[in-house]
Short mmCIF file of C-alpha atoms and ligand atoms in Angstrom, two decimals:
data_model
loop_
_atom_site.label_atom_id
_atom_site.label_comp_id
_atom_site.label_asym_id
_atom_site.label_seq_id
_atom_site.Cartn_x
_atom_site.Cartn_y
_atom_site.Cartn_z
CA GLU C 293 17.33 -10.74 -9.82
CA VAL C 294 16.08 -9.82 -13.27
CA ILE C 295 12.30 -9.78 -13.56
CA ASP C 296 10.67 -10.20 -16.95
CA GLY C 297 7.82 -7.67 -17.06
CA GLY C 298 6.93 -8.35 -20.66
CA GLY C 299 3.32 -7.37 -21.45
CA LYS C 300 2.82 -5.96 -17.98
CA VAL C 301 2.53 -2.43 -16.62
CA LEU C 302 5.14 -1.11 -14.18
CA LEU C 303 3.77 1.44 -11.72
CA PRO C 304 5.02 3.14 -8.56
CA GLY C 305 3.94 1.25 -5.41
CA PHE C 306 0.38 2.18 -4.47
CA VAL C 307 -0.36 4.35 -1.44
CA ASP C 308 -3.66 3.86 0.42
CA LEU C 309 -4.69 6.90 2.42
CA HIS C 310 -7.52 5.03 4.12
CA THR C 311 -7.10 1.56 5.61
CA HIS C 312 -8.60 0.06 8.77
CA LEU C 313 -6.15 -2.46 10.21
CA ARG C 314 -8.07 -3.03 13.49
CA GLU C 315 -4.91 -3.43 15.60
CA PRO C 316 -4.99 -2.70 18.47
CA GLY C 317 -8.38 -3.95 19.60
CA ARG C 318 -10.01 -6.19 17.00
CA GLU C 319 -7.19 -8.52 16.01
CA ASP C 320 -9.81 -11.21 15.36
CA THR C 321 -10.81 -9.24 12.22
CA GLU C 322 -7.43 -7.88 11.03
CA THR C 323 -3.93 -7.38 12.33
CA ILE C 324 -1.12 -5.18 11.12
CA GLU C 325 0.43 -8.41 9.82
CA SER C 326 -2.61 -9.76 7.95
CA GLY C 327 -3.54 -6.31 6.65
CA SER C 328 0.03 -5.72 5.49
CA ALA C 329 -0.05 -8.98 3.52
CA ALA C 330 -3.38 -7.94 1.95
CA ALA C 331 -1.87 -4.55 1.07
CA ALA C 332 1.25 -6.08 -0.52
CA LEU C 333 -0.94 -8.42 -2.58
CA GLY C 334 -2.99 -5.42 -3.70
CA GLY C 335 0.13 -3.67 -4.99
CA TYR C 336 0.46 -1.27 -2.05
CA THR C 337 3.78 -0.20 -0.55
CA ALA C 338 2.26 2.27 1.94
CA VAL C 339 -1.01 2.34 3.85
CA PHE C 340 -2.43 4.86 6.29
CA ALA C 341 -3.94 3.00 9.24
CA MET C 342 -7.11 4.69 10.47
CA ALA C 343 -7.41 5.87 14.04
CA ASN C 344 -10.66 4.16 15.13
CA THR C 345 -8.86 1.33 16.86
CA SER C 346 -9.30 0.28 20.48
CA PRO C 347 -7.68 2.12 22.17
CA VAL C 348 -8.20 5.00 19.75
CA ALA C 349 -5.02 6.28 18.11
CA ASP C 350 -5.28 9.62 19.86
CA SER C 351 -1.82 9.68 21.44
CA ALA C 352 1.76 9.08 20.38
CA VAL C 353 1.78 5.90 22.50
CA VAL C 354 -0.66 4.29 20.08
CA THR C 355 0.54 5.87 16.82
CA ASP C 356 4.18 5.04 17.53
CA HIS C 357 3.22 1.46 18.37
CA VAL C 358 1.32 1.05 15.09
CA TYR C 359 4.25 2.46 13.14
CA ARG C 360 6.80 0.19 14.86
CA ARG C 361 4.66 -2.90 14.42
CA GLY C 362 4.31 -2.11 10.72
CA GLN C 363 8.07 -1.83 10.41
CA GLU C 364 8.57 -5.18 12.20
CA VAL C 365 6.20 -6.88 9.76
CA GLY C 366 7.98 -5.13 6.91
CA LEU C 367 5.54 -5.92 4.08
CA VAL C 368 4.26 -2.37 3.62
CA ASP C 369 4.97 0.96 5.27
CA VAL C 370 2.20 1.41 7.83
CA HIS C 371 1.69 5.09 8.55
CA PRO C 372 -0.55 5.72 11.54
CA VAL C 373 -3.41 8.20 11.21
CA GLY C 374 -3.98 10.15 14.41
CA ALA C 375 -7.41 10.89 15.84
CA VAL C 376 -8.43 14.55 15.75
CA THR C 377 -9.96 14.38 19.25
CA VAL C 378 -9.20 12.49 22.46
CA GLY C 379 -11.50 9.51 22.06
CA LEU C 380 -13.38 9.19 18.78
CA LYS C 381 -16.31 11.38 19.72
CA GLY C 382 -14.18 13.59 21.92
CA GLU C 383 -14.69 17.24 22.72
CA LYS C 384 -11.03 17.94 23.31
CA LEU C 385 -8.41 18.09 20.57
CA ALA C 386 -5.82 15.33 20.67
CA GLU C 387 -2.14 16.23 21.03
CA MET C 388 -1.53 16.23 17.30
CA GLY C 389 1.87 17.84 17.77
CA MET C 390 3.10 14.97 19.94
CA MET C 391 1.95 12.40 17.39
CA ALA C 392 3.54 14.36 14.54
CA ALA C 393 6.85 14.57 16.42
CA GLY C 394 7.07 10.89 17.44
CA PRO C 395 8.67 8.02 15.48
CA GLY C 396 5.27 7.43 13.80
CA ARG C 397 5.59 10.92 12.28
CA VAL C 398 1.84 11.35 11.92
CA ARG C 399 0.98 13.57 8.96
CA VAL C 400 -2.71 12.69 8.59
CA PHE C 401 -5.37 13.12 11.28
CA SER C 402 -8.94 11.98 10.99
CA ASP C 403 -12.36 11.76 12.55
CA ASP C 404 -13.17 8.70 10.45
CA GLY C 405 -16.28 6.83 11.48
CA VAL C 406 -17.74 9.67 13.54
CA CYS C 407 -17.18 13.15 12.02
CA VAL C 408 -16.33 16.17 14.13
CA SER C 409 -19.78 17.71 13.89
CA ASP C 410 -19.16 20.71 16.16
CA PRO C 411 -18.03 23.47 13.78
CA LEU C 412 -16.12 25.37 16.44
CA LEU C 413 -14.13 22.27 17.37
CA MET C 414 -13.43 21.57 13.69
CA ARG C 415 -12.30 25.15 13.20
CA ARG C 416 -9.83 24.80 16.07
CA ALA C 417 -8.66 21.43 14.73
CA LEU C 418 -8.01 22.95 11.31
CA GLU C 419 -6.11 25.88 12.82
CA TYR C 420 -3.96 23.47 14.84
CA SER C 421 -3.37 21.24 11.80
CA ALA C 422 -2.31 24.26 9.72
CA SER C 423 0.26 25.25 12.33
CA LEU C 424 1.70 21.71 12.18
CA GLY C 425 1.54 21.36 8.39
CA VAL C 426 -0.58 18.21 8.62
CA VAL C 427 -3.85 17.38 6.88
CA ILE C 428 -7.24 16.47 8.37
CA ALA C 429 -9.07 13.64 6.60
CA GLN C 430 -12.75 14.35 7.12
CA HIS C 431 -15.24 11.47 7.29
CA ALA C 432 -17.95 13.95 6.13
CA GLU C 433 -21.12 12.81 7.85
CA GLU C 434 -23.41 15.23 9.65
CA PRO C 435 -24.60 12.84 12.37
CA ARG C 436 -27.79 14.79 13.05
CA LEU C 437 -28.87 13.84 9.52
CA THR C 438 -27.92 10.15 9.71
CA LYS C 439 -29.57 8.95 12.93
CA GLY C 440 -30.54 5.34 12.28
CA ALA C 441 -29.59 5.63 8.61
CA VAL C 442 -28.28 2.44 7.01
CA ALA C 443 -28.66 2.97 3.25
CA HIS C 444 -28.71 5.75 0.69
CA GLU C 445 -31.91 7.80 0.98
CA GLY C 446 -33.71 7.02 -2.24
CA PRO C 447 -36.26 4.73 -3.88
CA GLU C 448 -34.36 1.51 -3.08
CA ALA C 449 -34.16 2.24 0.65
CA ALA C 450 -37.79 3.34 0.70
CA ARG C 451 -38.91 0.14 -1.01
CA LEU C 452 -37.01 -2.00 1.49
CA GLY C 453 -38.08 0.04 4.49
CA LEU C 454 -34.52 1.05 5.41
CA THR C 455 -33.81 4.40 7.04
CA GLY C 456 -32.20 6.68 4.48
CA TRP C 457 -28.86 8.49 4.61
CA PRO C 458 -29.31 11.74 2.68
CA ARG C 459 -26.66 13.11 0.35
CA ALA C 460 -26.88 16.35 2.33
CA ALA C 461 -25.34 14.61 5.37
CA GLU C 462 -22.10 14.42 3.40
CA GLU C 463 -22.39 17.59 1.35
CA ALA C 464 -23.14 19.83 4.34
CA ILE C 465 -19.82 18.85 5.92
CA VAL C 466 -17.88 19.13 2.66
CA ALA C 467 -19.18 22.68 2.18
CA ARG C 468 -18.64 23.64 5.81
CA ASP C 469 -15.12 22.31 6.02
CA ALA C 470 -14.08 23.82 2.69
CA LEU C 471 -14.99 27.20 4.16
CA LEU C 472 -13.39 26.48 7.54
CA ALA C 473 -10.20 25.28 5.85
CA ARG C 474 -10.13 28.42 3.73
CA ASP C 475 -10.43 30.64 6.79
CA ALA C 476 -7.86 28.63 8.79
CA GLY C 477 -5.38 28.46 5.93
CA ALA C 478 -5.53 24.68 6.45
CA ARG C 479 -5.63 21.63 4.21
CA VAL C 480 -8.64 19.36 4.39
CA HIS C 481 -9.07 15.99 2.69
CA ILE C 482 -12.53 14.54 2.06
CA CYS C 483 -12.74 10.81 2.75
CA HIS C 484 -14.86 8.51 0.57
CA ALA C 485 -16.65 11.12 -1.57
CA SER C 486 -19.91 9.49 -2.61
CA THR C 487 -22.31 11.96 -4.23
CA ALA C 488 -22.60 14.04 -7.38
CA GLY C 489 -23.20 17.06 -5.14
CA THR C 490 -19.88 16.52 -3.37
CA VAL C 491 -18.21 16.58 -6.79
CA GLU C 492 -19.86 19.95 -7.52
CA LEU C 493 -18.75 21.35 -4.17
CA LEU C 494 -15.18 20.11 -4.69
CA THR C 495 -15.13 21.73 -8.12
CA TRP C 496 -16.29 25.02 -6.64
CA ALA C 497 -13.87 24.90 -3.68
CA LYS C 498 -10.89 24.09 -5.88
CA GLU C 499 -11.81 26.98 -8.19
CA GLN C 500 -11.64 29.25 -5.14
CA GLY C 501 -8.13 28.04 -4.44
CA ILE C 502 -9.14 26.25 -1.23
CA ALA C 503 -6.64 23.56 -0.20
CA ILE C 504 -9.15 20.72 -0.41
CA THR C 505 -8.50 17.21 -1.76
CA ALA C 506 -10.70 14.14 -1.97
CA GLU C 507 -10.64 10.39 -2.38
CA VAL C 508 -13.14 7.93 -3.81
CA THR C 509 -13.35 4.25 -2.88
CA PRO C 510 -13.38 1.39 -5.36
CA HIS C 511 -16.80 0.31 -4.08
CA HIS C 512 -18.35 3.73 -4.72
CA LEU C 513 -16.85 3.63 -8.23
CA LEU C 514 -18.26 0.19 -9.03
CA LEU C 515 -21.45 -0.43 -7.06
CA ASP C 516 -24.75 1.39 -6.66
CA ASP C 517 -27.77 0.98 -4.44
CA SER C 518 -29.41 -1.55 -6.74
CA ARG C 519 -27.17 -3.91 -4.74
CA LEU C 520 -29.55 -3.50 -1.81
CA GLN C 521 -32.10 -5.73 -3.53
CA THR C 522 -30.19 -8.78 -2.29
CA TYR C 523 -30.59 -7.47 1.25
CA ASP C 524 -27.09 -8.85 1.86
CA ALA C 525 -25.38 -7.04 4.75
CA VAL C 526 -22.06 -7.21 2.90
CA ASN C 527 -23.34 -4.16 0.99
CA ARG C 528 -23.76 -2.05 4.12
CA VAL C 529 -21.11 0.68 4.21
CA ASN C 530 -20.68 4.28 5.36
CA PRO C 531 -21.22 6.39 3.36
CA PRO C 532 -23.75 4.12 1.66
CA LEU C 533 -23.71 2.90 -1.93
CA ARG C 534 -25.43 5.69 -3.88
CA GLU C 535 -27.38 5.84 -7.13
CA ALA C 536 -26.03 5.12 -10.62
CA SER C 537 -25.97 8.86 -11.40
CA ASP C 538 -23.62 9.42 -8.44
CA VAL C 539 -21.36 6.58 -9.59
CA ALA C 540 -21.11 8.20 -13.04
CA ALA C 541 -20.26 11.59 -11.48
CA LEU C 542 -17.55 10.02 -9.29
CA ARG C 543 -15.92 8.25 -12.26
CA LYS C 544 -15.91 11.50 -14.23
CA ALA C 545 -14.50 13.45 -11.27
CA LEU C 546 -11.65 10.95 -10.92
CA ARG C 547 -10.94 11.29 -14.63
CA ASP C 548 -11.00 15.10 -14.47
CA GLY C 549 -8.88 15.38 -11.31
CA VAL C 550 -11.70 16.90 -9.22
CA ILE C 551 -11.31 13.80 -7.07
CA ASP C 552 -7.60 13.41 -6.44
CA CYS C 553 -7.14 9.78 -5.63
CA VAL C 554 -8.53 6.33 -4.91
CA ALA C 555 -8.50 5.10 -1.30
CA THR C 556 -9.89 1.76 -0.20
CA ASP C 557 -11.59 2.36 3.19
CA HIS C 558 -10.63 -1.30 3.71
CA ALA C 559 -12.90 -2.13 6.66
CA PRO C 560 -12.63 -5.72 7.90
CA HIS C 561 -15.51 -7.09 9.97
CA ALA C 562 -16.11 -10.45 11.65
CA ASP C 563 -18.68 -12.81 10.12
CA GLN C 564 -20.94 -12.45 13.14
CA ASP C 565 -21.04 -8.68 12.62
CA LYS C 566 -22.03 -9.10 8.98
CA CYS C 567 -24.33 -12.10 8.85
CA CYS C 568 -27.24 -10.43 10.62
CA GLU C 569 -30.06 -8.17 9.48
CA PHE C 570 -28.91 -5.47 7.07
CA ALA C 571 -29.74 -2.72 9.56
CA ALA C 572 -27.89 -4.47 12.39
CA ALA C 573 -24.70 -5.27 10.47
CA ARG C 574 -21.56 -3.19 10.90
CA PRO C 575 -20.79 -0.89 7.99
CA GLY C 576 -17.69 -1.50 5.90
CA MET C 577 -16.11 -3.66 3.17
CA LEU C 578 -12.72 -5.09 2.36
CA GLY C 579 -10.79 -3.24 -0.31
CA LEU C 580 -7.01 -3.69 -0.43
CA GLU C 581 -6.82 -6.84 -2.56
CA THR C 582 -9.37 -5.74 -5.17
CA ALA C 583 -8.78 -1.99 -5.60
CA LEU C 584 -6.53 -2.03 -8.66
CA ALA C 585 -8.74 -4.53 -10.51
CA ILE C 586 -11.77 -2.29 -9.98
CA VAL C 587 -9.99 0.91 -11.03
CA ALA C 588 -8.78 -0.86 -14.16
CA GLN C 589 -12.29 -2.09 -14.95
CA VAL C 590 -14.21 1.13 -14.35
CA SER C 591 -11.64 3.69 -15.51
CA VAL C 592 -8.81 2.20 -17.59
CA GLU C 593 -10.71 -0.28 -19.74
CA PRO C 594 -13.38 2.30 -20.84
CA GLY C 595 -10.57 4.79 -21.61
CA ASP C 596 -11.20 7.34 -18.83
CA LEU C 597 -7.74 6.85 -17.30
CA SER C 598 -4.42 5.84 -18.83
CA TRP C 599 -2.03 3.66 -16.82
CA ARG C 600 -0.05 6.86 -16.29
CA ASP C 601 -3.16 8.30 -14.64
CA VAL C 602 -3.43 5.21 -12.44
CA ALA C 603 0.06 5.99 -11.12
CA ARG C 604 -1.25 9.45 -10.27
CA VAL C 605 -4.48 8.43 -8.49
CA MET C 606 -3.14 5.33 -6.71
CA SER C 607 0.36 6.52 -5.79
CA GLU C 608 1.55 10.05 -6.51
CA LYS C 609 -1.46 12.05 -5.33
CA PRO C 610 -2.02 10.16 -2.08
CA ALA C 611 1.71 10.43 -1.34
CA GLN C 612 1.55 14.19 -1.90
CA ILE C 613 -1.57 14.65 0.21
CA ALA C 614 0.11 12.83 3.11
CA ARG C 615 3.44 14.58 2.49
CA LEU C 616 5.10 11.18 2.33
CA ASP C 617 8.24 12.77 0.93
CA ASP C 618 8.61 14.35 4.35
CA HIS C 619 8.80 10.90 5.98
CA GLY C 620 12.30 10.00 4.98
CA ARG C 621 14.87 10.29 2.29
CA PRO C 622 13.49 10.84 -1.17
CA ILE C 623 14.51 7.93 -3.36
CA GLY C 624 17.35 8.95 -5.64
CA VAL C 625 18.95 7.53 -8.74
CA GLY C 626 20.20 3.99 -8.20
CA GLU C 627 18.37 3.53 -4.91
CA PRO C 628 15.90 0.69 -4.30
CA ALA C 629 12.39 1.68 -5.27
CA ASN C 630 8.77 0.92 -4.43
CA LEU C 631 7.15 -0.69 -7.45
CA THR C 632 4.05 -2.58 -8.53
CA LEU C 633 3.87 -4.73 -11.63
CA VAL C 634 0.33 -5.13 -12.97
CA ASP C 635 -0.84 -7.75 -15.41
CA PRO C 636 -3.61 -5.93 -17.30
CA ASP C 637 -4.94 -9.11 -18.92
CA LEU C 638 -4.55 -11.81 -16.28
CA GLY C 639 -8.24 -12.50 -15.78
CA TRP C 640 -9.22 -13.64 -12.28
CA THR C 641 -12.19 -14.18 -10.02
CA VAL C 642 -12.35 -12.90 -6.44
CA ARG C 643 -12.71 -15.74 -3.93
CA ALA C 644 -13.43 -14.53 -0.41
CA ASP C 645 -11.69 -17.58 1.08
CA GLU C 646 -8.46 -16.83 -0.74
CA LEU C 647 -7.99 -13.29 0.57
CA ALA C 648 -5.07 -12.62 2.91
CA SER C 649 -7.28 -10.43 5.09
CA ARG C 650 -8.54 -12.06 8.29
CA SER C 651 -12.06 -11.04 7.34
CA ARG C 652 -14.32 -12.15 4.51
CA ASN C 653 -16.64 -9.17 4.01
CA THR C 654 -16.02 -8.49 0.35
CA PRO C 655 -18.94 -7.44 -1.87
CA PHE C 656 -16.78 -8.45 -4.86
CA ALA C 657 -16.75 -12.19 -4.16
CA GLU C 658 -17.20 -14.26 -7.33
CA LEU C 659 -16.83 -11.18 -9.56
CA SER C 660 -14.29 -11.48 -12.37
CA PHE C 661 -11.75 -8.86 -13.35
CA ARG C 662 -8.97 -8.61 -15.89
CA ALA C 663 -6.15 -6.70 -14.20
CA LYS C 664 -4.24 -7.76 -11.09
CA PRO C 665 -0.99 -6.76 -9.41
CA VAL C 666 1.40 -9.69 -9.81
CA LEU C 667 4.54 -8.33 -8.13
CA THR C 668 5.08 -5.74 -5.40
CA VAL C 669 8.50 -4.39 -4.44
CA LEU C 670 9.16 -2.42 -1.25
CA ARG C 671 12.55 -0.68 -1.22
CA GLY C 672 13.94 -3.22 -3.61
CA ARG C 673 12.54 -6.31 -1.90
CA VAL C 674 9.70 -8.45 -3.24
CA THR C 675 6.75 -8.31 -0.80
CA ALA C 676 4.22 -10.16 -2.97
CA ARG C 677 4.45 -12.24 -6.11
CA ASP C 678 1.81 -14.11 -8.10
CA GLY C 679 -0.74 -13.99 -5.32
CA VAL C 680 1.61 -14.95 -2.47
CA ALA C 681 2.84 -12.45 0.12
CA ALA C 682 6.42 -12.63 1.43
CA GLN C 683 7.12 -13.89 4.92
CA PRO C 684 6.61 -11.12 7.48
CA GLY C 685 9.49 -9.99 9.64
CA THR C 686 12.10 -10.18 6.94
CA GLY C 687 11.36 -6.75 5.54
CA VAL C 688 13.54 -3.83 4.65
CA ARG C 689 12.88 -1.10 7.17
CA ALA C 690 12.42 2.56 6.33
O1 DOR H 800 -18.07 1.76 6.37
C1 DOR H 800 -17.28 2.23 7.16
N1 DOR H 800 -16.54 1.47 7.97
N2 DOR H 800 -17.17 3.54 7.23
C2 DOR H 800 -16.45 4.15 8.18
O2 DOR H 800 -16.41 5.34 8.20
C3 DOR H 800 -15.74 3.36 9.20
C4 DOR H 800 -15.48 2.00 8.73
C5 DOR H 800 -15.09 1.03 9.80
O3 DOR H 800 -14.26 1.38 10.66
O4 DOR H 800 -15.60 -0.09 9.79
ZN1 ZN H 801 -15.37 7.15 7.05
ZN1 ZN H 802 -12.89 4.46 7.04
#
């Protein structure tokens, strides 16, 4: 088939280092199938499925299952993320080696949603990860500073009487784990960087030659805590939406390469877990189907990033951080490729009801954007076109 890409931008398939697919355990909110369709529609050809499922992905039984199910669906390569500890708040390291050696070939481990707060345990985890050549993706939340916290600690939270989440809860862990990674000769990746201080710490750590990388989410690039005024629980997320000055620092850090990549933290939640009081709602927002549009709006359209840079922050860098080239054959000349075709001028409005995700918790509903992925190709096969995902189960396997 010959595809006319006239006026559009051809990019390598996007890679999301941070997706919650909720299978196993909360298939009412997302499945590997529905999440894969959302990913394909968002221009993704690979997603990393976070470990806070039920059961937790802390053994090769779970990670291999997630990988195989992703391959059956065949709309996107689903790479399982392994949990750092047995159980999410565990005190014992998980068998990372077993997960890395299995068919799921786990290359990214995480404490997402909880944070390994014990420094000695984190030090041992980093040493183990270094010996395996894998990376730890750090949720970066000092839980002793976030007890009861539901919103960024600042004037907005104070006005609304919400318990504040200080920037230091994130920055303390970023600083600590930069130093621990340095000493362990390990790689550490900071999930959802959200503060100007984290940007300063990343700048410092990279200058020292520490093997630290970081991601920023589309929602932290677009939204700030003035959103809280609506009191709508759709805006509750961990880490919380910060102040406008943080948003500006994050955009600049993405432009300058201090933040390496964009990752969605796609976090589906059921209506009943989001339609309650702000403080009682579960934290998290959908992200896969809106990420590119937001990056285009906040970074490409103002001139901070070129489309070439978008290929770097949405595809190349996340693939490098996860050592995706180590997952299979590198694609050579004449071989089927992973591609995303973006229409930079389509113009569209997000409708929550039209998303492929099983959940509806998008803070971007009714917002209009210009750019949208219009065609996604996984190993030479179309997985999404003009807003419609391909049938699952007919995919080309890795
Ligand atoms: O907002 C969040 N939601 N942050 C996390 O760290 C976890 C995630 C989830 O699993 O819902
Ligand atoms: Zn997290
Ligand atoms: Zn997450």
